[in-house]
């Protein structure tokens, strides 16, 4: 009898390779290390047990790339040097969404980025380095999109003269605080931003697509929104299409129970499943 399949740990080359081979594409998070290298890592804190951290800093941006790789984490270079990943990303047209993470506000590096202009420059530097690596490996423009929970994402895009597709994730979420705290900050922004306003904001800014929380389409949260709501019924889909005017919408997280409805509505679903 064969052994039951278990997923590889997140942020590893094995997990990313499995994702891009078996789905239409992948999404991952980019952070800058202490030696100005690019590592794939979601959390601001190094996601290993405290025992393995020992007396080292808990912040990712205080670690060098080699130190993080010793713990099993994957660099952007590792991903681009993997022949199987490159085959699917570059040759087979798989899509990759790269989310850029800022340093945590309480980390030493984050405390140095208190001014918005400093945050913009830091984000621009990370994005420009990423773009240069994708260009080096001849990743097609249409096979990637850059985005971040960063207000006025257009500023670092213009500062670094990014040519790749990009979008701004909304609501804007702080880099610090618990999951509950971040949700409390996010929901007021979400409630006063109907889908028509969200689409207009992205189209005016020059974004290539519209990242959209799945809550816009769920009955409970949809009814609380200011403005005309959208959903998966015919009239709601027709209204969405009239506002969308051809711009692609990525709905997330597209849970398994919503996946079919998301795809049937002509949307793209991002999922953790």
PDB file of C-alpha atoms in Angstrom:
ATOM      1  CA  UNK A   1       0.000   0.000   0.000  1.00  0.00           C
ATOM      2  CA  UNK A   2       1.347   3.427  -0.939  1.00  0.00           C
ATOM      3  CA  UNK A   3       1.865   6.039   1.751  1.00  0.00           C
ATOM      4  CA  UNK A   4      -0.630   8.904   2.096  1.00  0.00           C
ATOM      5  CA  UNK A   5       0.526  12.092   0.382  1.00  0.00           C
ATOM      6  CA  UNK A   6       1.452  15.008   2.614  1.00  0.00           C
ATOM      7  CA  UNK A   7       2.306  18.499   1.375  1.00  0.00           C
ATOM      8  CA  UNK A   8       5.835  19.852   1.593  1.00  0.00           C
ATOM      9  CA  UNK A   9       6.422  22.665   4.122  1.00  0.00           C
ATOM     10  CA  UNK A  10       5.462  26.121   2.852  1.00  0.00           C
ATOM     11  CA  UNK A  11       8.147  28.452   1.511  1.00  0.00           C
ATOM     12  CA  UNK A  12      10.215  25.501   0.296  1.00  0.00           C
ATOM     13  CA  UNK A  13      11.246  24.737  -3.261  1.00  0.00           C
ATOM     14  CA  UNK A  14       9.437  21.402  -3.064  1.00  0.00           C
ATOM     15  CA  UNK A  15       6.091  23.007  -2.213  1.00  0.00           C
ATOM     16  CA  UNK A  16       6.417  25.679  -4.914  1.00  0.00           C
ATOM     17  CA  UNK A  17       7.417  23.135  -7.537  1.00  0.00           C
ATOM     18  CA  UNK A  18       4.431  20.946  -6.642  1.00  0.00           C
ATOM     19  CA  UNK A  19       2.109  23.955  -6.892  1.00  0.00           C
ATOM     20  CA  UNK A  20       3.212  25.196 -10.294  1.00  0.00           C
ATOM     21  CA  UNK A  21       3.264  21.693 -11.811  1.00  0.00           C
ATOM     22  CA  UNK A  22      -0.184  20.662 -10.582  1.00  0.00           C
ATOM     23  CA  UNK A  23      -2.169  23.914 -10.855  1.00  0.00           C
ATOM     24  CA  UNK A  24      -2.501  26.901 -13.204  1.00  0.00           C
ATOM     25  CA  UNK A  25       0.101  28.827 -11.210  1.00  0.00           C
ATOM     26  CA  UNK A  26       1.324  29.808  -7.765  1.00  0.00           C
ATOM     27  CA  UNK A  27       1.486  32.767  -5.387  1.00  0.00           C
ATOM     28  CA  UNK A  28       4.277  33.465  -2.937  1.00  0.00           C
ATOM     29  CA  UNK A  29       5.715  36.259  -0.819  1.00  0.00           C
ATOM     30  CA  UNK A  30       9.015  38.077  -1.355  1.00  0.00           C
ATOM     31  CA  UNK A  31      11.132  39.596   1.440  1.00  0.00           C
ATOM     32  CA  UNK A  32      14.526  41.306   1.421  1.00  0.00           C
ATOM     33  CA  UNK A  33      17.196  39.729   3.649  1.00  0.00           C
ATOM     34  CA  UNK A  34      19.895  41.501   5.675  1.00  0.00           C
ATOM     35  CA  UNK A  35      22.355  41.068   2.771  1.00  0.00           C
ATOM     36  CA  UNK A  36      19.873  42.495   0.237  1.00  0.00           C
ATOM     37  CA  UNK A  37      18.903  39.161  -1.295  1.00  0.00           C
ATOM     38  CA  UNK A  38      15.382  37.905  -2.081  1.00  0.00           C
ATOM     39  CA  UNK A  39      13.843  35.113  -0.047  1.00  0.00           C
ATOM     40  CA  UNK A  40      10.407  33.508  -0.331  1.00  0.00           C
ATOM     41  CA  UNK A  41       8.841  33.841   3.108  1.00  0.00           C
ATOM     42  CA  UNK A  42       5.352  34.850   4.271  1.00  0.00           C
ATOM     43  CA  UNK A  43       5.705  35.890   7.905  1.00  0.00           C
ATOM     44  CA  UNK A  44       7.803  38.777   9.214  1.00  0.00           C
ATOM     45  CA  UNK A  45       9.223  36.400  11.822  1.00  0.00           C
ATOM     46  CA  UNK A  46      11.303  33.406  10.765  1.00  0.00           C
ATOM     47  CA  UNK A  47       8.781  30.560  10.722  1.00  0.00           C
ATOM     48  CA  UNK A  48      10.748  27.950  12.648  1.00  0.00           C
ATOM     49  CA  UNK A  49      10.527  26.832  16.267  1.00  0.00           C
ATOM     50  CA  UNK A  50      12.004  29.122  18.969  1.00  0.00           C
ATOM     51  CA  UNK A  51      14.496  26.384  19.842  1.00  0.00           C
ATOM     52  CA  UNK A  52      16.005  26.603  16.360  1.00  0.00           C
ATOM     53  CA  UNK A  53      16.190  30.389  16.475  1.00  0.00           C
ATOM     54  CA  UNK A  54      18.192  30.273  19.731  1.00  0.00           C
ATOM     55  CA  UNK A  55      19.664  33.701  20.470  1.00  0.00           C
ATOM     56  CA  UNK A  56      19.313  35.019  16.925  1.00  0.00           C
ATOM     57  CA  UNK A  57      16.871  37.738  15.865  1.00  0.00           C
ATOM     58  CA  UNK A  58      13.347  36.545  15.139  1.00  0.00           C
ATOM     59  CA  UNK A  59      12.937  38.938  12.182  1.00  0.00           C
ATOM     60  CA  UNK A  60      13.460  37.619   8.637  1.00  0.00           C
ATOM     61  CA  UNK A  61      15.074  40.859   7.455  1.00  0.00           C
ATOM     62  CA  UNK A  62      17.793  40.447  10.123  1.00  0.00           C
ATOM     63  CA  UNK A  63      18.916  37.113   8.658  1.00  0.00           C
ATOM     64  CA  UNK A  64      21.190  36.602   5.671  1.00  0.00           C
ATOM     65  CA  UNK A  65      19.994  34.542   2.747  1.00  0.00           C
ATOM     66  CA  UNK A  66      22.474  31.747   3.519  1.00  0.00           C
ATOM     67  CA  UNK A  67      21.185  31.524   7.101  1.00  0.00           C
ATOM     68  CA  UNK A  68      17.590  31.215   5.883  1.00  0.00           C
ATOM     69  CA  UNK A  69      18.522  28.642   3.249  1.00  0.00           C
ATOM     70  CA  UNK A  70      20.201  26.539   5.942  1.00  0.00           C
ATOM     71  CA  UNK A  71      16.770  26.363   7.597  1.00  0.00           C
ATOM     72  CA  UNK A  72      15.195  25.117   4.363  1.00  0.00           C
ATOM     73  CA  UNK A  73      13.741  28.333   2.966  1.00  0.00           C
ATOM     74  CA  UNK A  74      13.805  29.041  -0.764  1.00  0.00           C
ATOM     75  CA  UNK A  75      15.346  32.054  -2.472  1.00  0.00           C
ATOM     76  CA  UNK A  76      13.960  33.549  -5.673  1.00  0.00           C
ATOM     77  CA  UNK A  77      17.175  32.426  -7.374  1.00  0.00           C
ATOM     78  CA  UNK A  78      16.560  28.825  -6.236  1.00  0.00           C
ATOM     79  CA  UNK A  79      13.124  28.947  -7.819  1.00  0.00           C
ATOM     80  CA  UNK A  80      14.386  30.419 -11.085  1.00  0.00           C
ATOM     81  CA  UNK A  81      17.209  27.883 -11.264  1.00  0.00           C
ATOM     82  CA  UNK A  82      14.825  24.937 -10.975  1.00  0.00           C
ATOM     83  CA  UNK A  83      14.348  23.430 -14.448  1.00  0.00           C
ATOM     84  CA  UNK A  84      10.871  22.083 -13.703  1.00  0.00           C
ATOM     85  CA  UNK A  85       9.612  25.407 -12.343  1.00  0.00           C
ATOM     86  CA  UNK A  86      11.083  27.308 -15.291  1.00  0.00           C
ATOM     87  CA  UNK A  87       9.523  24.877 -17.770  1.00  0.00           C
ATOM     88  CA  UNK A  88       6.040  25.505 -16.394  1.00  0.00           C
ATOM     89  CA  UNK A  89       6.475  29.233 -15.680  1.00  0.00           C
ATOM     90  CA  UNK A  90       8.274  30.276 -18.855  1.00  0.00           C
ATOM     91  CA  UNK A  91       7.406  27.632 -21.440  1.00  0.00           C
ATOM     92  CA  UNK A  92       3.946  26.404 -20.410  1.00  0.00           C
ATOM     93  CA  UNK A  93       2.450  29.775 -19.544  1.00  0.00           C
ATOM     94  CA  UNK A  94       1.791  29.189 -15.848  1.00  0.00           C
ATOM     95  CA  UNK A  95       0.955  32.335 -13.853  1.00  0.00           C
ATOM     96  CA  UNK A  96       2.916  33.482 -10.803  1.00  0.00           C
ATOM     97  CA  UNK A  97       1.724  36.173  -8.393  1.00  0.00           C
ATOM     98  CA  UNK A  98       4.520  37.730  -6.334  1.00  0.00           C
ATOM     99  CA  UNK A  99       3.428  39.528  -3.170  1.00  0.00           C
ATOM    100  CA  UNK A 100       5.959  41.969  -1.774  1.00  0.00           C
ATOM    101  CA  UNK A 101       6.204  42.167   1.997  1.00  0.00           C
ATOM    102  CA  UNK A 102       7.449  45.149   3.961  1.00  0.00           C
ATOM    103  CA  UNK A 103       9.558  44.758   7.120  1.00  0.00           C
ATOM    104  CA  UNK A 104       7.541  44.478  10.317  1.00  0.00           C
ATOM    105  CA  UNK A 105       7.121  47.895  11.950  1.00  0.00           C
ATOM    106  CA  UNK A 106       8.807  46.664  15.152  1.00  0.00           C
ATOM    107  CA  UNK A 107      11.816  45.082  13.454  1.00  0.00           C
ATOM    108  CA  UNK A 108      15.057  47.123  13.334  1.00  0.00           C
ATOM    109  CA  UNK A 109      14.704  47.587   9.587  1.00  0.00           C
ATOM    110  CA  UNK A 110      11.005  48.444   9.890  1.00  0.00           C
ATOM    111  CA  UNK A 111      11.734  51.141  12.461  1.00  0.00           C
ATOM    112  CA  UNK A 112      14.039  52.772   9.927  1.00  0.00           C
ATOM    113  CA  UNK A 113      11.188  53.036   7.421  1.00  0.00           C
ATOM    114  CA  UNK A 114       8.827  55.250   9.426  1.00  0.00           C
ATOM    115  CA  UNK A 115       8.458  57.831   6.655  1.00  0.00           C
ATOM    116  CA  UNK A 116       6.228  56.840   3.760  1.00  0.00           C
ATOM    117  CA  UNK A 117       8.919  57.920   1.284  1.00  0.00           C
ATOM    118  CA  UNK A 118      11.367  55.490   2.925  1.00  0.00           C
ATOM    119  CA  UNK A 119       8.834  52.673   2.646  1.00  0.00           C
ATOM    120  CA  UNK A 120       8.250  53.531  -1.008  1.00  0.00           C
ATOM    121  CA  UNK A 121      11.994  53.435  -1.736  1.00  0.00           C
ATOM    122  CA  UNK A 122      12.403  50.127   0.096  1.00  0.00           C
ATOM    123  CA  UNK A 123       9.515  48.582  -1.839  1.00  0.00           C
ATOM    124  CA  UNK A 124      10.822  50.003  -5.124  1.00  0.00           C
ATOM    125  CA  UNK A 125      14.266  48.496  -4.505  1.00  0.00           C
ATOM    126  CA  UNK A 126      12.830  45.044  -3.799  1.00  0.00           C
ATOM    127  CA  UNK A 127      10.555  45.130  -6.827  1.00  0.00           C
ATOM    128  CA  UNK A 128      13.303  46.334  -9.173  1.00  0.00           C
ATOM    129  CA  UNK A 129      15.668  43.565  -8.082  1.00  0.00           C
ATOM    130  CA  UNK A 130      12.906  41.017  -8.567  1.00  0.00           C
ATOM    131  CA  UNK A 131      12.066  42.297 -12.024  1.00  0.00           C
ATOM    132  CA  UNK A 132      15.708  42.172 -13.109  1.00  0.00           C
ATOM    133  CA  UNK A 133      15.899  38.499 -12.102  1.00  0.00           C
ATOM    134  CA  UNK A 134      12.692  37.637 -13.978  1.00  0.00           C
ATOM    135  CA  UNK A 135      14.022  39.466 -17.032  1.00  0.00           C
ATOM    136  CA  UNK A 136      17.306  37.561 -16.775  1.00  0.00           C
ATOM    137  CA  UNK A 137      15.419  34.264 -16.969  1.00  0.00           C
ATOM    138  CA  UNK A 138      13.166  35.582 -19.746  1.00  0.00           C
ATOM    139  CA  UNK A 139       9.927  35.132 -17.823  1.00  0.00           C
ATOM    140  CA  UNK A 140       7.185  36.529 -20.116  1.00  0.00           C
ATOM    141  CA  UNK A 141       5.541  39.737 -18.950  1.00  0.00           C
ATOM    142  CA  UNK A 142       2.070  38.173 -19.042  1.00  0.00           C
ATOM    143  CA  UNK A 143       3.146  35.289 -16.781  1.00  0.00           C
ATOM    144  CA  UNK A 144       3.658  37.363 -13.653  1.00  0.00           C
ATOM    145  CA  UNK A 145       2.044  40.060 -11.556  1.00  0.00           C
ATOM    146  CA  UNK A 146       3.533  42.099  -8.700  1.00  0.00           C
ATOM    147  CA  UNK A 147       1.311  43.172  -5.812  1.00  0.00           C
ATOM    148  CA  UNK A 148       1.363  44.191  -2.159  1.00  0.00           C
ATOM    149  CA  UNK A 149      -0.795  45.414   0.710  1.00  0.00           C
ATOM    150  CA  UNK A 150       0.766  48.832   0.239  1.00  0.00           C
ATOM    151  CA  UNK A 151      -1.226  52.009  -0.140  1.00  0.00           C
ATOM    152  CA  UNK A 152      -0.543  53.841  -3.391  1.00  0.00           C
ATOM    153  CA  UNK A 153       1.319  50.908  -4.910  1.00  0.00           C
ATOM    154  CA  UNK A 154       1.708  53.078  -7.976  1.00  0.00           C
ATOM    155  CA  UNK A 155       4.439  55.126  -6.264  1.00  0.00           C
ATOM    156  CA  UNK A 156       7.089  52.368  -5.946  1.00  0.00           C
ATOM    157  CA  UNK A 157       6.091  51.114  -9.413  1.00  0.00           C
ATOM    158  CA  UNK A 158       6.876  54.536 -10.898  1.00  0.00           C
ATOM    159  CA  UNK A 159       9.954  55.051  -8.719  1.00  0.00           C
ATOM    160  CA  UNK A 160      11.524  51.781  -9.864  1.00  0.00           C
ATOM    161  CA  UNK A 161      10.096  52.048 -13.419  1.00  0.00           C
ATOM    162  CA  UNK A 162       8.568  48.588 -13.180  1.00  0.00           C
ATOM    163  CA  UNK A 163       7.419  47.203 -16.536  1.00  0.00           C
ATOM    164  CA  UNK A 164       5.677  44.106 -15.153  1.00  0.00           C
ATOM    165  CA  UNK A 165       1.963  43.790 -14.460  1.00  0.00           C
ATOM    166  CA  UNK A 166       1.072  45.042 -10.990  1.00  0.00           C
ATOM    167  CA  UNK A 167      -1.863  45.647  -8.670  1.00  0.00           C
ATOM    168  CA  UNK A 168      -2.580  47.001  -5.194  1.00  0.00           C
ATOM    169  CA  UNK A 169      -4.024  44.648  -2.619  1.00  0.00           C
ATOM    170  CA  UNK A 170      -6.859  46.142  -0.580  1.00  0.00           C
ATOM    171  CA  UNK A 171      -7.768  46.769   2.167  1.00  0.00           C
ATOM    172  CA  UNK A 172      -4.425  48.200   3.261  1.00  0.00           C
ATOM    173  CA  UNK A 173      -3.241  46.122   6.207  1.00  0.00           C
ATOM    174  CA  UNK A 174      -0.569  47.175   8.757  1.00  0.00           C
ATOM    175  CA  UNK A 175       2.569  45.070   9.058  1.00  0.00           C
ATOM    176  CA  UNK A 176       2.063  44.615  12.804  1.00  0.00           C
ATOM    177  CA  UNK A 177      -0.623  43.172  15.062  1.00  0.00           C
ATOM    178  CA  UNK A 178      -2.504  39.897  15.397  1.00  0.00           C
ATOM    179  CA  UNK A 179      -4.723  38.433  12.688  1.00  0.00           C
ATOM    180  CA  UNK A 180      -7.788  39.708  14.573  1.00  0.00           C
ATOM    181  CA  UNK A 181      -6.314  43.222  14.857  1.00  0.00           C
ATOM    182  CA  UNK A 182      -5.517  43.309  11.131  1.00  0.00           C
ATOM    183  CA  UNK A 183      -9.069  42.254  10.312  1.00  0.00           C
ATOM    184  CA  UNK A 184     -10.485  44.995  12.544  1.00  0.00           C
ATOM    185  CA  UNK A 185      -8.377  47.532  10.641  1.00  0.00           C
ATOM    186  CA  UNK A 186      -9.247  46.058   7.247  1.00  0.00           C
ATOM    187  CA  UNK A 187     -13.026  45.638   7.414  1.00  0.00           C
ATOM    188  CA  UNK A 188     -13.991  49.333   7.707  1.00  0.00           C
ATOM    189  CA  UNK A 189     -12.012  49.986   4.497  1.00  0.00           C
ATOM    190  CA  UNK A 190     -13.656  47.024   2.822  1.00  0.00           C
ATOM    191  CA  UNK A 191     -17.177  48.078   3.832  1.00  0.00           C
ATOM    192  CA  UNK A 192     -16.863  51.573   2.303  1.00  0.00           C
ATOM    193  CA  UNK A 193     -15.263  50.321  -0.928  1.00  0.00           C
ATOM    194  CA  UNK A 194     -17.940  48.805  -3.193  1.00  0.00           C
ATOM    195  CA  UNK A 195     -16.810  46.763  -6.188  1.00  0.00           C
ATOM    196  CA  UNK A 196     -17.405  49.681  -8.599  1.00  0.00           C
ATOM    197  CA  UNK A 197     -15.065  51.903  -6.582  1.00  0.00           C
ATOM    198  CA  UNK A 198     -12.472  49.129  -6.251  1.00  0.00           C
ATOM    199  CA  UNK A 199     -12.420  48.581 -10.020  1.00  0.00           C
ATOM    200  CA  UNK A 200     -12.243  52.307 -10.778  1.00  0.00           C
ATOM    201  CA  UNK A 201      -9.320  52.755  -8.357  1.00  0.00           C
ATOM    202  CA  UNK A 202      -7.287  50.031 -10.038  1.00  0.00           C
ATOM    203  CA  UNK A 203      -8.149  51.077 -13.586  1.00  0.00           C
ATOM    204  CA  UNK A 204      -7.263  54.727 -12.890  1.00  0.00           C
ATOM    205  CA  UNK A 205      -3.937  53.748 -11.286  1.00  0.00           C
ATOM    206  CA  UNK A 206      -2.968  51.624 -14.271  1.00  0.00           C
ATOM    207  CA  UNK A 207      -3.082  48.244 -12.529  1.00  0.00           C
ATOM    208  CA  UNK A 208      -3.214  45.126 -14.693  1.00  0.00           C
ATOM    209  CA  UNK A 209      -5.780  43.244 -12.611  1.00  0.00           C
ATOM    210  CA  UNK A 210      -8.057  43.600  -9.582  1.00  0.00           C
ATOM    211  CA  UNK A 211      -7.340  41.495  -6.492  1.00  0.00           C
ATOM    212  CA  UNK A 212     -10.683  41.104  -4.769  1.00  0.00           C
ATOM    213  CA  UNK A 213     -11.580  39.590  -1.396  1.00  0.00           C
ATOM    214  CA  UNK A 214     -14.066  36.713  -1.658  1.00  0.00           C
ATOM    215  CA  UNK A 215     -16.206  38.554   0.916  1.00  0.00           C
ATOM    216  CA  UNK A 216     -17.482  40.794  -1.898  1.00  0.00           C
ATOM    217  CA  UNK A 217     -19.370  37.792  -3.254  1.00  0.00           C
ATOM    218  CA  UNK A 218     -20.625  36.199  -0.023  1.00  0.00           C
ATOM    219  CA  UNK A 219     -24.178  36.963   1.162  1.00  0.00           C
ATOM    220  CA  UNK A 220     -23.297  38.002   4.733  1.00  0.00           C
ATOM    221  CA  UNK A 221     -20.606  40.577   3.991  1.00  0.00           C
ATOM    222  CA  UNK A 222     -22.055  41.552   0.625  1.00  0.00           C
ATOM    223  CA  UNK A 223     -25.209  42.922   2.271  1.00  0.00           C
ATOM    224  CA  UNK A 224     -23.114  45.107   4.599  1.00  0.00           C
ATOM    225  CA  UNK A 225     -21.317  46.849   1.749  1.00  0.00           C
ATOM    226  CA  UNK A 226     -22.113  50.409   0.794  1.00  0.00           C
ATOM    227  CA  UNK A 227     -23.206  50.553  -2.840  1.00  0.00           C
ATOM    228  CA  UNK A 228     -24.551  47.938  -5.219  1.00  0.00           C
ATOM    229  CA  UNK A 229     -23.428  44.435  -4.330  1.00  0.00           C
ATOM    230  CA  UNK A 230     -22.135  41.631  -6.520  1.00  0.00           C
ATOM    231  CA  UNK A 231     -22.446  37.878  -6.192  1.00  0.00           C
ATOM    232  CA  UNK A 232     -22.877  34.700  -8.194  1.00  0.00           C
ATOM    233  CA  UNK A 233     -26.458  35.163  -9.363  1.00  0.00           C
ATOM    234  CA  UNK A 234     -27.119  36.122 -12.986  1.00  0.00           C
ATOM    235  CA  UNK A 235     -28.070  39.762 -12.304  1.00  0.00           C
ATOM    236  CA  UNK A 236     -25.128  40.228  -9.956  1.00  0.00           C
ATOM    237  CA  UNK A 237     -22.685  38.727 -12.448  1.00  0.00           C
ATOM    238  CA  UNK A 238     -24.117  40.945 -15.199  1.00  0.00           C
ATOM    239  CA  UNK A 239     -23.595  44.041 -13.023  1.00  0.00           C
ATOM    240  CA  UNK A 240     -20.046  42.915 -12.223  1.00  0.00           C
ATOM    241  CA  UNK A 241     -19.305  42.483 -15.934  1.00  0.00           C
ATOM    242  CA  UNK A 242     -20.636  45.968 -16.703  1.00  0.00           C
ATOM    243  CA  UNK A 243     -18.239  47.451 -14.147  1.00  0.00           C
ATOM    244  CA  UNK A 244     -15.331  45.172 -14.959  1.00  0.00           C
ATOM    245  CA  UNK A 245     -15.196  45.997 -18.687  1.00  0.00           C
ATOM    246  CA  UNK A 246     -12.665  43.285 -19.421  1.00  0.00           C
ATOM    247  CA  UNK A 247     -10.309  43.804 -16.483  1.00  0.00           C
ATOM    248  CA  UNK A 248      -9.384  40.454 -14.873  1.00  0.00           C
ATOM    249  CA  UNK A 249     -10.462  39.911 -11.274  1.00  0.00           C
ATOM    250  CA  UNK A 250      -8.670  37.565  -8.871  1.00  0.00           C
ATOM    251  CA  UNK A 251     -10.939  36.468  -5.998  1.00  0.00           C
ATOM    252  CA  UNK A 252      -9.280  35.172  -2.844  1.00  0.00           C
ATOM    253  CA  UNK A 253      -9.354  32.973  -0.909  1.00  0.00           C
ATOM    254  CA  UNK A 254     -11.441  30.819  -3.274  1.00  0.00           C
ATOM    255  CA  UNK A 255     -12.420  28.051  -0.881  1.00  0.00           C
ATOM    256  CA  UNK A 256     -13.405  24.688  -2.398  1.00  0.00           C
ATOM    257  CA  UNK A 257     -17.111  25.412  -1.825  1.00  0.00           C
ATOM    258  CA  UNK A 258     -16.793  28.648  -3.845  1.00  0.00           C
ATOM    259  CA  UNK A 259     -14.325  27.537  -6.506  1.00  0.00           C
ATOM    260  CA  UNK A 260     -16.848  26.424  -9.140  1.00  0.00           C
ATOM    261  CA  UNK A 261     -18.945  29.573  -8.716  1.00  0.00           C
ATOM    262  CA  UNK A 262     -15.864  31.798  -8.946  1.00  0.00           C
ATOM    263  CA  UNK A 263     -14.763  30.179 -12.206  1.00  0.00           C
ATOM    264  CA  UNK A 264     -18.303  30.148 -13.656  1.00  0.00           C
ATOM    265  CA  UNK A 265     -18.539  33.895 -13.042  1.00  0.00           C
ATOM    266  CA  UNK A 266     -15.479  34.412 -15.252  1.00  0.00           C
ATOM    267  CA  UNK A 267     -13.149  35.180 -12.350  1.00  0.00           C
ATOM    268  CA  UNK A 268      -9.815  33.711 -11.349  1.00  0.00           C
ATOM    269  CA  UNK A 269      -9.617  32.084  -7.925  1.00  0.00           C
ATOM    270  CA  UNK A 270      -6.601  32.107  -5.629  1.00  0.00           C
ATOM    271  CA  UNK A 271      -6.759  29.312  -3.078  1.00  0.00           C
ATOM    272  CA  UNK A 272      -4.711  27.730  -0.289  1.00  0.00           C
ATOM    273  CA  UNK A 273      -6.193  24.328  -1.079  1.00  0.00           C
TER     274      UNK A 273
END
